[in-house]
Short mmCIF file of C-alpha atoms and ligand atoms in Angstrom, two decimals:
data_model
loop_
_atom_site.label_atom_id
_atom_site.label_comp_id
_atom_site.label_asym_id
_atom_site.label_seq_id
_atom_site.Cartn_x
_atom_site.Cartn_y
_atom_site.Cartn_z
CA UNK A 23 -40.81 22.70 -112.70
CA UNK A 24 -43.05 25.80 -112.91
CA UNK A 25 -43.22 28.01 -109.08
CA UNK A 26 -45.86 27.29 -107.32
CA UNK A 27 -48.25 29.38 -106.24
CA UNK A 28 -47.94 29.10 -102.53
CA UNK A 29 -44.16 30.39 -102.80
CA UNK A 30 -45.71 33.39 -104.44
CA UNK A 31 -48.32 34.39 -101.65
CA UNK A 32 -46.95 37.44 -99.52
CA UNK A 33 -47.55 35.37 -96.28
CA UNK A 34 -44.92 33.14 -97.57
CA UNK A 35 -40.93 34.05 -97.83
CA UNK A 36 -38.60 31.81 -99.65
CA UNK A 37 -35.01 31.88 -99.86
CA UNK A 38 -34.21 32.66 -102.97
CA UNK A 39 -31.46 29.53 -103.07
CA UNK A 40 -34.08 27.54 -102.12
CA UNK A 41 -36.56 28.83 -104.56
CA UNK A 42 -34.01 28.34 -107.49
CA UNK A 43 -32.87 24.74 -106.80
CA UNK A 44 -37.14 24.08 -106.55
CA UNK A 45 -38.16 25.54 -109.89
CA UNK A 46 -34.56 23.88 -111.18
CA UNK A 47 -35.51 20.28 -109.47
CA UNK A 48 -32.69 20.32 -107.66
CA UNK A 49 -32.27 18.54 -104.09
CA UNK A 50 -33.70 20.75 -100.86
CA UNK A 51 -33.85 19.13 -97.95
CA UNK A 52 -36.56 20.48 -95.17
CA UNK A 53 -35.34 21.13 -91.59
CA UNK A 54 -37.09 21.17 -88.67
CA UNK A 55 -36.90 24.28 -86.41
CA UNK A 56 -38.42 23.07 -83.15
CA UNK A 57 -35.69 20.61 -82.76
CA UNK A 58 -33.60 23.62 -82.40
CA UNK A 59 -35.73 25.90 -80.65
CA UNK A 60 -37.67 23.67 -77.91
CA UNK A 61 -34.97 20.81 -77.89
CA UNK A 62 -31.64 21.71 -77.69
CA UNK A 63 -30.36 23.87 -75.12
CA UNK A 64 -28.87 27.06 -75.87
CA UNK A 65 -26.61 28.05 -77.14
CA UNK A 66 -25.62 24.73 -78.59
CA UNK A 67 -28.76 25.11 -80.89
CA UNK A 68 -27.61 27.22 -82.88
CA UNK A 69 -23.80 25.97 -83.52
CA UNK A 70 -26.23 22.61 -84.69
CA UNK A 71 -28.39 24.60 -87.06
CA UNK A 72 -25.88 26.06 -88.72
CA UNK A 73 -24.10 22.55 -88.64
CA UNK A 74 -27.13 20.57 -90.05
CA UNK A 75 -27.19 23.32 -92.84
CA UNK A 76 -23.62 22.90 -93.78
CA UNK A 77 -24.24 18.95 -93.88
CA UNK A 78 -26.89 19.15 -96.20
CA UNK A 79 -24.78 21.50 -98.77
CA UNK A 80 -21.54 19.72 -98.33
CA UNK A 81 -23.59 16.51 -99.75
CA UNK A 82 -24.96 18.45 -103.00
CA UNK A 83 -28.21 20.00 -101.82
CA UNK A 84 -29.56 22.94 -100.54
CA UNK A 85 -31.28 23.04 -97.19
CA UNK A 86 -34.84 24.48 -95.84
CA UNK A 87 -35.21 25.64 -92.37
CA UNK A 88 -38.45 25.87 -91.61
CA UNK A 89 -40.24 28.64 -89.29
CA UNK A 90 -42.93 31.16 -88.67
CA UNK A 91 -41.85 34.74 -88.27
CA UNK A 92 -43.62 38.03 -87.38
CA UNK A 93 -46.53 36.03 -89.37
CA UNK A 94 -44.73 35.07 -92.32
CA UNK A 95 -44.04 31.44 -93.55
CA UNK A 96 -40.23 31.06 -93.54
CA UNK A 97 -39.43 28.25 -96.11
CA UNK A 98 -35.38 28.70 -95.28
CA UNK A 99 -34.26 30.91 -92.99
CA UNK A 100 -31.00 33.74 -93.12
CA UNK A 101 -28.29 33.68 -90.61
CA UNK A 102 -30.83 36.34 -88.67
CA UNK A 103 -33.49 34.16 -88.97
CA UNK A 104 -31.81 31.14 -87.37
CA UNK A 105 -30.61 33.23 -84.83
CA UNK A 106 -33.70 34.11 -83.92
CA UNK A 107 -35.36 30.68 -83.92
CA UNK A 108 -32.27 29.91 -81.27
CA UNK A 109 -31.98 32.39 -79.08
CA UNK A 110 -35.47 33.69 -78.41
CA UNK A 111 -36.94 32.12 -75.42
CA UNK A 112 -40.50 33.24 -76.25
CA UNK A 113 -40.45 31.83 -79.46
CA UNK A 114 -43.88 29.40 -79.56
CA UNK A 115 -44.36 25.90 -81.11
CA UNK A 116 -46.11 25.46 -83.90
CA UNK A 117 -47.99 22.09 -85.28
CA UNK A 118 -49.89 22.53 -88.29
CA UNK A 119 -53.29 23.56 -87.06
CA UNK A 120 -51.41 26.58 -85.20
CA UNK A 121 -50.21 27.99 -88.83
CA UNK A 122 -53.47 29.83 -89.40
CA UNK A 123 -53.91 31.51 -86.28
CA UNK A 124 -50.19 32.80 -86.19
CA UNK A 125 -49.80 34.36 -89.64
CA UNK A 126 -53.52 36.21 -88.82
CA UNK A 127 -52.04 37.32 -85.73
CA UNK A 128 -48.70 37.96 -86.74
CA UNK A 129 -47.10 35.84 -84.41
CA UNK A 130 -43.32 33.87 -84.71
CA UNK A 131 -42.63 30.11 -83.37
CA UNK A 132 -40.77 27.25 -84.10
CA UNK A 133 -42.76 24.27 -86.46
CA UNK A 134 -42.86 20.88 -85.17
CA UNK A 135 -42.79 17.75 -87.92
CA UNK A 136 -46.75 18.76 -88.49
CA UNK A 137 -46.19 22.49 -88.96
CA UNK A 138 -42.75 21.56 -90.98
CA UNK A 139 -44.32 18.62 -93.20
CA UNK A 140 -47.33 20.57 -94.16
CA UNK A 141 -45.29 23.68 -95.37
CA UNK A 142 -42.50 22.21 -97.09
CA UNK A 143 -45.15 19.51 -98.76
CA UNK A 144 -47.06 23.08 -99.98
CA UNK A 145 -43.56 24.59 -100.87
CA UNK A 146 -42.81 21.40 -103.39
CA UNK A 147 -39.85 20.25 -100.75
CA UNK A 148 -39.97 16.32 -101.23
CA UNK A 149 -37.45 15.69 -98.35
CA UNK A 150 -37.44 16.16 -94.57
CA UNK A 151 -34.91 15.78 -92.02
CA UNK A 152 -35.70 15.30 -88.14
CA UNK A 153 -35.02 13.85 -85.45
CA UNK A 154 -37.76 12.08 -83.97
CA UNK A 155 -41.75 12.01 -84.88
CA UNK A 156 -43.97 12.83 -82.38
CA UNK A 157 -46.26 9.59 -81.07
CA UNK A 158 -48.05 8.04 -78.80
CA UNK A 159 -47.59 8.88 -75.36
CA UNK A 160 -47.37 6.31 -72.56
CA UNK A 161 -50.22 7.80 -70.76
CA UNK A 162 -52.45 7.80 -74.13
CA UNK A 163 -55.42 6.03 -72.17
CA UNK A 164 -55.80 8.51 -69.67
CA UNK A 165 -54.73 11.76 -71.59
CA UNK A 166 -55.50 10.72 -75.34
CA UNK A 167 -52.01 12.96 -76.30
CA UNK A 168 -50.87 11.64 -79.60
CA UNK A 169 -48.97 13.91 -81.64
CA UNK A 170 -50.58 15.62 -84.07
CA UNK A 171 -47.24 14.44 -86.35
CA UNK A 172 -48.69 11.10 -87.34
CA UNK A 173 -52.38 11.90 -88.60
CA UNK A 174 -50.87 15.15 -90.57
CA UNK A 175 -48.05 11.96 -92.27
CA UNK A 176 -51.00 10.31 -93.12
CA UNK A 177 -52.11 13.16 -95.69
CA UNK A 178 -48.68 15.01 -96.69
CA UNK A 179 -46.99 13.65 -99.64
CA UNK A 180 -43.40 13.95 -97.98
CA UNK A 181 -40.26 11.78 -97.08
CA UNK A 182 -39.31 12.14 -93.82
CA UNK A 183 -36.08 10.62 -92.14
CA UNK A 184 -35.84 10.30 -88.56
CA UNK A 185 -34.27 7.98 -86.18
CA UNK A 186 -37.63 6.70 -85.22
CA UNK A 187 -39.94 7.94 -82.31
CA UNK A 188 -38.81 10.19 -79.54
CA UNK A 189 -38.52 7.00 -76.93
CA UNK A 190 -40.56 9.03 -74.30
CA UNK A 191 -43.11 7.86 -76.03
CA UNK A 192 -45.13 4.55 -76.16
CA UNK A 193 -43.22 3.16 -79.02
CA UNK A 194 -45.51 -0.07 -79.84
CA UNK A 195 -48.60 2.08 -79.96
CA UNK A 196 -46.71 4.53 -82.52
CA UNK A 197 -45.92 1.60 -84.47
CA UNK A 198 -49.78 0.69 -84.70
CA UNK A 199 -50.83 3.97 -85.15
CA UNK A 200 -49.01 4.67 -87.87
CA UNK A 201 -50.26 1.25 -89.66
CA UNK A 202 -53.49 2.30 -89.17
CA UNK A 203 -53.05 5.65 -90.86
CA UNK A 204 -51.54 3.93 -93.63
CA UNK A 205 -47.83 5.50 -93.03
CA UNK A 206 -45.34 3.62 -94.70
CA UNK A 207 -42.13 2.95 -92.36
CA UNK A 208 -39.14 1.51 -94.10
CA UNK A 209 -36.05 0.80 -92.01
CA UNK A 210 -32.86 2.01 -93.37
CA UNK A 211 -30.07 -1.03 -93.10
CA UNK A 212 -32.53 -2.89 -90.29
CA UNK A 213 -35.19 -4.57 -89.53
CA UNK A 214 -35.67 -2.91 -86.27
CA UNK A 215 -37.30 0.35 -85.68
CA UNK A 216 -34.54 2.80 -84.28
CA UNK A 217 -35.38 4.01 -80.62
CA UNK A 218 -34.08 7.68 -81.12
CA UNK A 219 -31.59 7.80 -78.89
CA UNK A 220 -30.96 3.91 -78.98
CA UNK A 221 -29.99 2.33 -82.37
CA UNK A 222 -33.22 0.02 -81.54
CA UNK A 223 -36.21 -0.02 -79.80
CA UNK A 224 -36.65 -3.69 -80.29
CA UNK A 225 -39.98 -3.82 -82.56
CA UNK A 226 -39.76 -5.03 -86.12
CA UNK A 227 -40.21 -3.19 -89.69
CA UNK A 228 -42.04 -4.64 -92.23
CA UNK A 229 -39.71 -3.01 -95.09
CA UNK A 230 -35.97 -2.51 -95.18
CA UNK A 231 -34.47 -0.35 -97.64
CA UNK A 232 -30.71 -0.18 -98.05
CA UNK A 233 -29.43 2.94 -100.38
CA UNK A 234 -30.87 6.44 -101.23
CA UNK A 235 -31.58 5.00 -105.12
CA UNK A 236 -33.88 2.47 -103.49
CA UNK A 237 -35.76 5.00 -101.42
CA UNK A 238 -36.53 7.49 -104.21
CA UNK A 239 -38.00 4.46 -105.98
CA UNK A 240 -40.31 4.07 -103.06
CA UNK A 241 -41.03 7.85 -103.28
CA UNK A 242 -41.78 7.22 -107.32
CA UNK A 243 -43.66 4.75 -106.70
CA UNK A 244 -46.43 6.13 -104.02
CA UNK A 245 -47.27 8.99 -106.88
CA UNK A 246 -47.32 6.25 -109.76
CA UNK A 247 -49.84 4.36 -107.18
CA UNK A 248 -51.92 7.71 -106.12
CA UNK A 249 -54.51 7.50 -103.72
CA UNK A 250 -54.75 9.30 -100.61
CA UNK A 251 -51.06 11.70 -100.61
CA UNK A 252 -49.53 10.05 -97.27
CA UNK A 253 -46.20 10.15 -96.39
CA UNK A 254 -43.25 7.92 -96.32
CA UNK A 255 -41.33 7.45 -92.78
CA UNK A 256 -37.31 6.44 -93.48
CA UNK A 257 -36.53 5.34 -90.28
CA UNK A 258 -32.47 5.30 -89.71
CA UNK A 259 -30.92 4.09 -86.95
CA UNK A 260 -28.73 6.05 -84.44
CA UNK A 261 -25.05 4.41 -85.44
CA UNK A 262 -24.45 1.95 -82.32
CA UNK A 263 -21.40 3.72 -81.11
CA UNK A 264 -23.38 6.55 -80.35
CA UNK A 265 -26.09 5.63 -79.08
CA UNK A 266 -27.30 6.13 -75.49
CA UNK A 267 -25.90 3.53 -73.22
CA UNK A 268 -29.73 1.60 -73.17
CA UNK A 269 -29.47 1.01 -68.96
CA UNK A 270 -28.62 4.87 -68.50
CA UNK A 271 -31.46 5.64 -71.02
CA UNK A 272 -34.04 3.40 -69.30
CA UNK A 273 -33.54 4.71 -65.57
CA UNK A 274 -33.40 8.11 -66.50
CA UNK A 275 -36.40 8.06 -68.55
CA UNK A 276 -38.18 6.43 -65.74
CA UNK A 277 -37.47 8.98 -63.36
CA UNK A 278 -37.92 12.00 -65.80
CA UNK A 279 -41.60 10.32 -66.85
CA UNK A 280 -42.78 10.34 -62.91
CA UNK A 281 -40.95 13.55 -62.44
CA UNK A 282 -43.21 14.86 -65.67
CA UNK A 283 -46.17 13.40 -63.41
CA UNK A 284 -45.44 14.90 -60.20
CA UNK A 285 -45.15 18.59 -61.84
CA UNK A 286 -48.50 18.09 -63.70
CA UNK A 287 -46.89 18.98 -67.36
CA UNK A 288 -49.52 18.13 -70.35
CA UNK A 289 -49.79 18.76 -74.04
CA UNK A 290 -47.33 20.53 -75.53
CA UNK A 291 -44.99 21.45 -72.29
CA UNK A 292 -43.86 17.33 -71.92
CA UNK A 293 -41.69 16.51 -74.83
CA UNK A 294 -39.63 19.53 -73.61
CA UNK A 295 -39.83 18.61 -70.69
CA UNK A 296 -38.67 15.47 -70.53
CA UNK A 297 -35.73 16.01 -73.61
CA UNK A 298 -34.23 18.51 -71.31
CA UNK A 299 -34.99 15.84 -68.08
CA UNK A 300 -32.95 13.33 -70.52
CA UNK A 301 -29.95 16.27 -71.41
CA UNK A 302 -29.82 16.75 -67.38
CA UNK A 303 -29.43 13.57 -65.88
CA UNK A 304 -27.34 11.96 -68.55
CA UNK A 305 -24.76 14.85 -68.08
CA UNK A 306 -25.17 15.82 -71.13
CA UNK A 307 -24.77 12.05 -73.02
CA UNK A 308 -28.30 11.85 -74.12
CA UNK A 309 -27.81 15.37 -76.05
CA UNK A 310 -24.96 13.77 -78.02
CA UNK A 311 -26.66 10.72 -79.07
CA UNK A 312 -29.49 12.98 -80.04
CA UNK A 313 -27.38 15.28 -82.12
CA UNK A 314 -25.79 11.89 -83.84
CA UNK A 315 -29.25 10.48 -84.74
CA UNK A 316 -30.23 13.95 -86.11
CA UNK A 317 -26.79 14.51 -87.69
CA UNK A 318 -27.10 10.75 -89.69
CA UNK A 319 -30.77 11.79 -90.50
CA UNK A 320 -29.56 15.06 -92.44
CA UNK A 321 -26.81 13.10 -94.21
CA UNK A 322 -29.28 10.37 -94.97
CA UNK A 323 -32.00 12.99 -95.99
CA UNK A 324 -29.35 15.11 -98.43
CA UNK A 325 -28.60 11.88 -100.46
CA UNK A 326 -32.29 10.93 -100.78
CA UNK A 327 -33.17 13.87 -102.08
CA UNK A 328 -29.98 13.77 -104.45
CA UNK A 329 -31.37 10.60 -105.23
CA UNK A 330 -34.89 11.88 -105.59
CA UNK A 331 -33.87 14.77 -107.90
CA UNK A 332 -32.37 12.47 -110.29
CA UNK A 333 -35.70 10.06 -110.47
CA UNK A 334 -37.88 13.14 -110.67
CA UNK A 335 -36.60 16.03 -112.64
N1 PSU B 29 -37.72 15.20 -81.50
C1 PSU B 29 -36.70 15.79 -80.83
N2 PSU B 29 -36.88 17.00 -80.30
C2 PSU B 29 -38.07 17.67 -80.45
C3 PSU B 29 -39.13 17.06 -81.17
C4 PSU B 29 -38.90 15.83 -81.68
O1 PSU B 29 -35.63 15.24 -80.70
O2 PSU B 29 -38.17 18.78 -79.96
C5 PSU B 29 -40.40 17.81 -81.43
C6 PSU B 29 -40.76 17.69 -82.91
O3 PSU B 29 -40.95 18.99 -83.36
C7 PSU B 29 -42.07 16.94 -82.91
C8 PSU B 29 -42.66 17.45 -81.63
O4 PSU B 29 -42.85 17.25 -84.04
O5 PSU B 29 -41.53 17.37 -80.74
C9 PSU B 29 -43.84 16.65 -81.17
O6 PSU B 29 -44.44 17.36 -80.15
P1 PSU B 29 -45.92 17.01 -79.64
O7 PSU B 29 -45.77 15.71 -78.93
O8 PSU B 29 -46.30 18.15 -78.76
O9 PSU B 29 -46.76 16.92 -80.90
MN1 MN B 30 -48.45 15.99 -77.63
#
């Protein structure tokens, strides 16, 4: 594989590990920097980005934190880098249609799955680890938020493995959505879409997929097709012995969505809002099951794009 020219603009800085296992073909794996910077609580952010990083070399690849800073494209990030994605509290967020605007202005934030698809897609990174997509809110009637996640999946040639939608949101109407985009949502080892922080959120997949080989035919298989360059959703299940006990999750949520209401957060301010809501009255129980789904999602992620780099190099 020849570089690419976007790795080459000065807006754009590449590690250079990264940069030799993409002109080599060899498995990256994309990582998602808002996760760390709008929905973890510090310090324990940054303990988890390092950890995600390690997971994703200990199984064979080389990993691809993803971030804007001082205006420059970040397509893996230093030890400085990541610290500053973690401990900065003024650090923005930044979906895809913010990119522009920050690197003209020179300003630093952390990308969500829009900003993060959409620069490791133009990087030549095939693979993405998250945690959840954004969605559909609840309140989509009234408010029309729907992350800006889903219609940038349904133009970025990328695999990305998450444990489903964040369950804040209106899970059903995700589901739709993303059919009507065109997004292609394969379960991994179920026939149930994962609820985040619940191994299930109780509506069906069309497509199970079992093993990493499988996947990366999938992947093969949308360029042999062509057509429009959409992406490919590998939804994996939190394990069930980690998951959220579904009772606690469902009365917490509750409160934390009328609690979201009564303090008048919109756009961008809820989902951080209500994962920290979540972290707070779950002492602390809903952060673990989100750090297993995310955890799974990087293993899952490393040996699809193991499996990838074999198919495609
Ligand atoms: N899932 C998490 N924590 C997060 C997010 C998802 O467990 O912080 C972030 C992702 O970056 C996702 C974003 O892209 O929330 C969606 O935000 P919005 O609804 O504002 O598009
Ligand atoms: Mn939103």
């Amino acid at each position: 594989m020849t570089e690419n020219a976007f790795l080459a603009d000065a807006a754009v800085h590449c590690t250079d590990e990264v940069r030799a296992a993409l002109a080599d073909g060899a498995p990256v794996v994309a990582l998602e920097s808002t996760i760390l910077a709008h929905g973890l609580p510090r310090p324990r952010n940054l303990a988890v980005g390092l950890e995600l990083e390690q997971a994703v070399r200990d199984g064979g690849a080389v990993p691809a934190t993803v971030a804007v800073l001082d205006g420059v494209v970040r397509i893996g990030l230093d030890r400085t880098g990541l610290e500053r994605v973690c401990d900065d509290p003024g650090l923005r967020k930044f979906g895809h249609r913010d990119l522009a605007p920050a690197l003209a202005t020179g300003a630093s934030g952390a990308t969500t799955v829009s900003g993060t698809a959409f620069l490791a897609a133009r990087a030549g990174i095939r693979v993405f680890a998250t945690g959840g997509l954004g969605g559909v809110h609840r309140d989509w009637t009234s408010t029309q938020d729907e992350s800006a996640d889903l219609a940038l999946l349904a133009r970025t040639r990328i695999t990305v493995v998450c444990a489903g939608v964040k369950s804040i949101l209106d899970v059903p109407a995700t589901l739709q959505r993303l059919e009507t985009l065109g997004v292609g949502v394969l379960g991994y080892g179920t026939d149930l879409f994962p609820g985040f922080y619940l191994s299930s959120s109780g509506c069906p997949v069309d497509w199970t997929l079992d093993d990493p080989a499988e996947v990366a035919a999938a992947m093969r298989a949308q360029d042999l097709l062509g057509g429009p360059g959409s992406a490919l959703v590998v939804a994996n299940p939190v394990p069930a012995d980690e998951q959220l006990h579904p009772q606690l999750h469902d009365r917490v949520l509750a409160e934390g969505l009328a609690a979201a209401d009564r303090a008048g957060v919109t756009g961008q301010a809820v989902t951080p809002f209500l994962l920290a809501h979540l972290t707070e009255h779950t002492g602390g129980a809903s952060l673990e099951a989100n750090l297993a789904a995310v955890r799974g999602n990087v293993r899952l992620a490393t040996r699809i794009a193991g499996a990838w780099s074999a198919v495609a190099r």
